[in-house]
PDB file of C-alpha atoms in Angstrom:
ATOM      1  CA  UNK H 163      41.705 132.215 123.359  1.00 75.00           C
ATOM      2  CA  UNK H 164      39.603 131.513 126.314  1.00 83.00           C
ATOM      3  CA  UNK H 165      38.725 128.415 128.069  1.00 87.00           C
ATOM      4  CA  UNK H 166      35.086 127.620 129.460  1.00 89.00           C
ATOM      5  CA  UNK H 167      35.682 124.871 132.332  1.00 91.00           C
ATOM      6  CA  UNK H 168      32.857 123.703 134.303  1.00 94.00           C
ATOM      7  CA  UNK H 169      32.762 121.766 137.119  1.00 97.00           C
ATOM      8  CA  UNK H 170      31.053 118.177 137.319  1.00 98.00           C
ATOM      9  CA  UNK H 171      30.848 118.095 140.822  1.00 98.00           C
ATOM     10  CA  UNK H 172      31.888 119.557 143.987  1.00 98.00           C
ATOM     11  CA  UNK H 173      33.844 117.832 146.735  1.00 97.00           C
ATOM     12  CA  UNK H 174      32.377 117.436 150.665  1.00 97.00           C
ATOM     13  CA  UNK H 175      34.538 116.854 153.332  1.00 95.00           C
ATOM     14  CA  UNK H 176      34.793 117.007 157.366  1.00 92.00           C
ATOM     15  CA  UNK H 177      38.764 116.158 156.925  1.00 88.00           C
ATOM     16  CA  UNK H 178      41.592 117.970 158.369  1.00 84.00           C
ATOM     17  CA  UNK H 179      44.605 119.693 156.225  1.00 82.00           C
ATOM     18  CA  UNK H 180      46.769 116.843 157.847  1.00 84.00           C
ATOM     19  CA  UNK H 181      44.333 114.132 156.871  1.00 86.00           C
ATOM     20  CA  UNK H 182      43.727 115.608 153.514  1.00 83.00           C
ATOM     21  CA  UNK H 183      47.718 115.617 152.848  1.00 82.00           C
ATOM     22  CA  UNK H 184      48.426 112.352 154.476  1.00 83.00           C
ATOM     23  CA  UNK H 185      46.092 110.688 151.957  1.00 82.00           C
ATOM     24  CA  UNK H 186      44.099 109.466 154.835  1.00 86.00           C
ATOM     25  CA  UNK H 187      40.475 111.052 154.345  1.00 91.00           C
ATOM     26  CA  UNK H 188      37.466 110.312 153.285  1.00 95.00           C
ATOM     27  CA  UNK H 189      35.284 112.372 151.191  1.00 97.00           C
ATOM     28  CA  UNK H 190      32.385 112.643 148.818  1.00 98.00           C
ATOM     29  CA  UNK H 191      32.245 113.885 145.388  1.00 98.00           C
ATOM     30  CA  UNK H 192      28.509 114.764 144.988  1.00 98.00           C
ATOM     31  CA  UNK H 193      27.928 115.046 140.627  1.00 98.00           C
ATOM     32  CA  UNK H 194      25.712 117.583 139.734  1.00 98.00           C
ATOM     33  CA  UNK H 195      22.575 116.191 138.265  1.00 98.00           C
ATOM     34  CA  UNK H 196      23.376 116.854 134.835  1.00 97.00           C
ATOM     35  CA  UNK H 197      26.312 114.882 134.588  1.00 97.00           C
ATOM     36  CA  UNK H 198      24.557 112.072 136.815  1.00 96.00           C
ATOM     37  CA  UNK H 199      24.310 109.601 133.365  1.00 97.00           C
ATOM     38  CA  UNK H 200      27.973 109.558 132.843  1.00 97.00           C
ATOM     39  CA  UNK H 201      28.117 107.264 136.283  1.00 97.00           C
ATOM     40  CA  UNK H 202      27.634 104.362 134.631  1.00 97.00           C
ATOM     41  CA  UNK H 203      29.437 101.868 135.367  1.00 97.00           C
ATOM     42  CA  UNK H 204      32.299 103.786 137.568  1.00 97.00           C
ATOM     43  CA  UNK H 205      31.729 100.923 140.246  1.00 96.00           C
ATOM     44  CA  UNK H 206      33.528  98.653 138.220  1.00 97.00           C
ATOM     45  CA  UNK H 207      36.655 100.650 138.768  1.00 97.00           C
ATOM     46  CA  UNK H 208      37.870 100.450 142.007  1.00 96.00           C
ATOM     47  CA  UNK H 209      40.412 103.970 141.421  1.00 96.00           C
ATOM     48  CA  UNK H 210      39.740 107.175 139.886  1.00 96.00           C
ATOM     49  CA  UNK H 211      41.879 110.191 139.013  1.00 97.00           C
ATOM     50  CA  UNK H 212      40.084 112.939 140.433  1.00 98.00           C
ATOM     51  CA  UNK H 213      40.855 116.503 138.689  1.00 97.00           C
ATOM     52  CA  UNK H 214      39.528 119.405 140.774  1.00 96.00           C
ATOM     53  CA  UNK H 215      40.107 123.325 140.955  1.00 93.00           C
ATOM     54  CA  UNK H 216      41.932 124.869 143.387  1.00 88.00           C
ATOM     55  CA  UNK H 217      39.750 127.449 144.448  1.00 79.00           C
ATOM     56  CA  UNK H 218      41.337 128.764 147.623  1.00 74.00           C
ATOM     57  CA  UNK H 219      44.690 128.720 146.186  1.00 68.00           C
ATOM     58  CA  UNK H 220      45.156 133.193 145.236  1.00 62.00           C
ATOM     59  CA  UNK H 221      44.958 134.142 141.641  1.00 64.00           C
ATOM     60  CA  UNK H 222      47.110 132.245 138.991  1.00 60.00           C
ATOM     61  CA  UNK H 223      50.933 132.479 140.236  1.00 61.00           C
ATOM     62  CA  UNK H 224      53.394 134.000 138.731  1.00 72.00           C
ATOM     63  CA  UNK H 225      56.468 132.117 140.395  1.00 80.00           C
ATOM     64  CA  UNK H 226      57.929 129.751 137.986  1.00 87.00           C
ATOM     65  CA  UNK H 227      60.085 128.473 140.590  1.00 89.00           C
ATOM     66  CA  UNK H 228      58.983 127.291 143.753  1.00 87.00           C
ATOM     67  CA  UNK H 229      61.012 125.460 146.926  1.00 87.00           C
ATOM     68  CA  UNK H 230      59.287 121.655 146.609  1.00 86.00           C
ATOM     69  CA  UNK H 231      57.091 121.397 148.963  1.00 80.00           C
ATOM     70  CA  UNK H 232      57.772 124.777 150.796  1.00 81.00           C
ATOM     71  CA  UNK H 233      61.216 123.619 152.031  1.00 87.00           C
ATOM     72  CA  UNK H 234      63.930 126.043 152.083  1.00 91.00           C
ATOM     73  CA  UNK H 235      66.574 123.801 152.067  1.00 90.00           C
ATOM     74  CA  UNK H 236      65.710 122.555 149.372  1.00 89.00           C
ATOM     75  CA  UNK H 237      66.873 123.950 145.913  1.00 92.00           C
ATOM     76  CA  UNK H 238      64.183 125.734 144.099  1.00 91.00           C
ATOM     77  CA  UNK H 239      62.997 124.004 140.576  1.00 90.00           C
ATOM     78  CA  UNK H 240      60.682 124.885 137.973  1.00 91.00           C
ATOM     79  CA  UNK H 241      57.111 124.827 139.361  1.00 88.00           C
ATOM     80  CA  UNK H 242      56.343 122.180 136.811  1.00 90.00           C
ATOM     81  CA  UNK H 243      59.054 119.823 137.890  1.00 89.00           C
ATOM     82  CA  UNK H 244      56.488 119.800 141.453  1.00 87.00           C
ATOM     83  CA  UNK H 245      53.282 119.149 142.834  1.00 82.00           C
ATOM     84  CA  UNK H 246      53.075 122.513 144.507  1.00 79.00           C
ATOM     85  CA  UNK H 247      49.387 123.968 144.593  1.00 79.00           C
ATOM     86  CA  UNK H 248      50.709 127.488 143.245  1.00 79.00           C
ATOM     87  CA  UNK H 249      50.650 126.933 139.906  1.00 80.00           C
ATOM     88  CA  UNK H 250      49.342 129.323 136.812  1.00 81.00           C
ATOM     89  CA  UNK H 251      46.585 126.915 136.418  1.00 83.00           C
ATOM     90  CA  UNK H 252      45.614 125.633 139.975  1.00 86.00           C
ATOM     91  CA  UNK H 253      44.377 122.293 138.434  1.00 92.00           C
ATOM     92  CA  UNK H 254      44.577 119.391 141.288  1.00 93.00           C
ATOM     93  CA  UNK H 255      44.813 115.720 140.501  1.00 95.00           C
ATOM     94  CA  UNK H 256      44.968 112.871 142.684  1.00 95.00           C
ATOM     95  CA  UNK H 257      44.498 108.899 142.830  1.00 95.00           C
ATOM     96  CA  UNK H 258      41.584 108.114 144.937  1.00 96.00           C
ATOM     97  CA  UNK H 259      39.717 104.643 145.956  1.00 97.00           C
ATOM     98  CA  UNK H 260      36.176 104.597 145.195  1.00 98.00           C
ATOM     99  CA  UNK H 261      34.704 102.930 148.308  1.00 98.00           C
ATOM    100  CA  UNK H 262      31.225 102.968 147.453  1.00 97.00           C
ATOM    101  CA  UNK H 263      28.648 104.355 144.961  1.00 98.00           C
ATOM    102  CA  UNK H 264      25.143 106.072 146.416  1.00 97.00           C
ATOM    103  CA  UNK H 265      23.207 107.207 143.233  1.00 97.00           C
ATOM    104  CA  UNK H 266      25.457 110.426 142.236  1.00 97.00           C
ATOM    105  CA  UNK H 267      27.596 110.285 145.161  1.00 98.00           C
ATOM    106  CA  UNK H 268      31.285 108.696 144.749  1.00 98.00           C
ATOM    107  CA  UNK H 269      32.304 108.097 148.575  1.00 98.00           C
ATOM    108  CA  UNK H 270      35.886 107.725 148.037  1.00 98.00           C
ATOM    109  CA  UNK H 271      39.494 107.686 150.116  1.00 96.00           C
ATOM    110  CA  UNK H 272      43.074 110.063 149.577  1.00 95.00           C
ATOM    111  CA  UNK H 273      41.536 113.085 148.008  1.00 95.00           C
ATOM    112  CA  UNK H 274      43.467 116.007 149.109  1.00 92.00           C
ATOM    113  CA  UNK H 275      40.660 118.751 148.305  1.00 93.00           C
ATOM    114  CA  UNK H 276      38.893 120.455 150.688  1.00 93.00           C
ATOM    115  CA  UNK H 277      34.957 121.022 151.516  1.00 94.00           C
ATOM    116  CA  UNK H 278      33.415 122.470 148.472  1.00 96.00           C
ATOM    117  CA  UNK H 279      36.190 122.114 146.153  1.00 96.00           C
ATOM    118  CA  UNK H 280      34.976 122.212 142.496  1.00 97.00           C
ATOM    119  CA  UNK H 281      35.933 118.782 140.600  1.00 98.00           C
ATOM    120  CA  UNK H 282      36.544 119.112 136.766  1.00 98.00           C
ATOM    121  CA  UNK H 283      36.687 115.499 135.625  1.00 98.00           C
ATOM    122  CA  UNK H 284      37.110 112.110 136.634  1.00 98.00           C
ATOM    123  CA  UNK H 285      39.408 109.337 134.695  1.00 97.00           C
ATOM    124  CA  UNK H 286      39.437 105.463 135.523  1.00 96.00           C
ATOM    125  CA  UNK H 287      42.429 104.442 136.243  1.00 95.00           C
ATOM    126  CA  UNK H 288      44.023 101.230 134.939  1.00 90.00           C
ATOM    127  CA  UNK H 289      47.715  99.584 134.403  1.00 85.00           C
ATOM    128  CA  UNK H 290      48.668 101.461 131.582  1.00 86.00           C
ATOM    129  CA  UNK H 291      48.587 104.829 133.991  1.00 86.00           C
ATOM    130  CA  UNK H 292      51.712 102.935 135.950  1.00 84.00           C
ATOM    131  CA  UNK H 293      54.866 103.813 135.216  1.00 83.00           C
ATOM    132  CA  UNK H 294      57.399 100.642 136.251  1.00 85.00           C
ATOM    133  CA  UNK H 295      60.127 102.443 138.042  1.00 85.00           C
ATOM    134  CA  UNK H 296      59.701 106.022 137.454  1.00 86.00           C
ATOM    135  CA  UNK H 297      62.895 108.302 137.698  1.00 90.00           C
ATOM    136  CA  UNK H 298      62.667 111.168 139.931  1.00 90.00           C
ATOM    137  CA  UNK H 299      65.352 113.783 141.564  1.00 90.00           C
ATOM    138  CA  UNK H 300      67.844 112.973 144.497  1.00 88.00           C
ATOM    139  CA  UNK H 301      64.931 115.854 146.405  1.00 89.00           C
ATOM    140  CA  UNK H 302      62.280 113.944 145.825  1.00 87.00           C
ATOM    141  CA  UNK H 303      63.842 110.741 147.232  1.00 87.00           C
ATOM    142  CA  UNK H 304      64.300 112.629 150.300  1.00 85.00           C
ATOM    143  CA  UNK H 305      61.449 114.263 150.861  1.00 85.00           C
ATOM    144  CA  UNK H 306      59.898 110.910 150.535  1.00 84.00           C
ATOM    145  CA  UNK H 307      61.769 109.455 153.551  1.00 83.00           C
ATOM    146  CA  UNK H 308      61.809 112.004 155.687  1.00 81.00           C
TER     147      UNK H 308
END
């Protein structure tokens, strides 16, 4: 079976590694012209799930177990119990703010993808994608605080 994916858009940033992993930067998602029409009416939203390709991530992984977050002392898991980037489909997503709307330009803030990153899709977000106290691993909980 194979897959055709194209992307809608492509990302453009001046942010660092650390601000794109902080959540802190700022970047534009630039639509191709094609997809332009489909805009409509994304101001009224004021967050989007972003999905993007991770095209500077190396050819699909094979490791099915990963060390969250690169730690080594902590216990590897099964990549899909992560977020780790190596993945056999490097498929991003992230929760952005849509500051501002410029014809086909989303300017928006926390998108951890760099300069020219190819986006795939982009979902409104709304109550029902909130989970009221989600579960996750004693790891997690830590990596959090530290």
């Amino acid at each position: 079976m194979g897959l055709r994916i194209r992307p809608i858009g492509y990302v453009t940033t001046d942010a660092s590694h650390e601000e794109l992993r902080r959540g802190e930067a700022v970047s534009k998602i630039v639509i191709a012209p094609r997809f332009s029409r489909g805009l409509q009416g994304v101001e009224d939203f004021s967050h989007f799930y972003v999905l993007f390709w991770l095209h500077q991530m190396p050819e699909k992984s094979q490791a099915m177990k990963v060390h969250p977050r690169g730690r080594q002392d902590v216990k590897k898991v099964g990549v899909f119990a992560t977020r780790s980037p190596h993945r056999p489909n490097p498929i991003g997503l992230t929760l952005v703010k849509l500051l501002r709307k410029r014809g086909r330009v989303l300017t928006v803030k926390g998108l951890d993808a760099y300069d020219g990153t190819p986006v795939l899709d982009l979902k409104p977000h709304d109550k029902r994608d909130s989970a009221p106290r989600p579960r996750v691993p004693a790891w997690w909980k830590k990596l959090e605080r530290e």
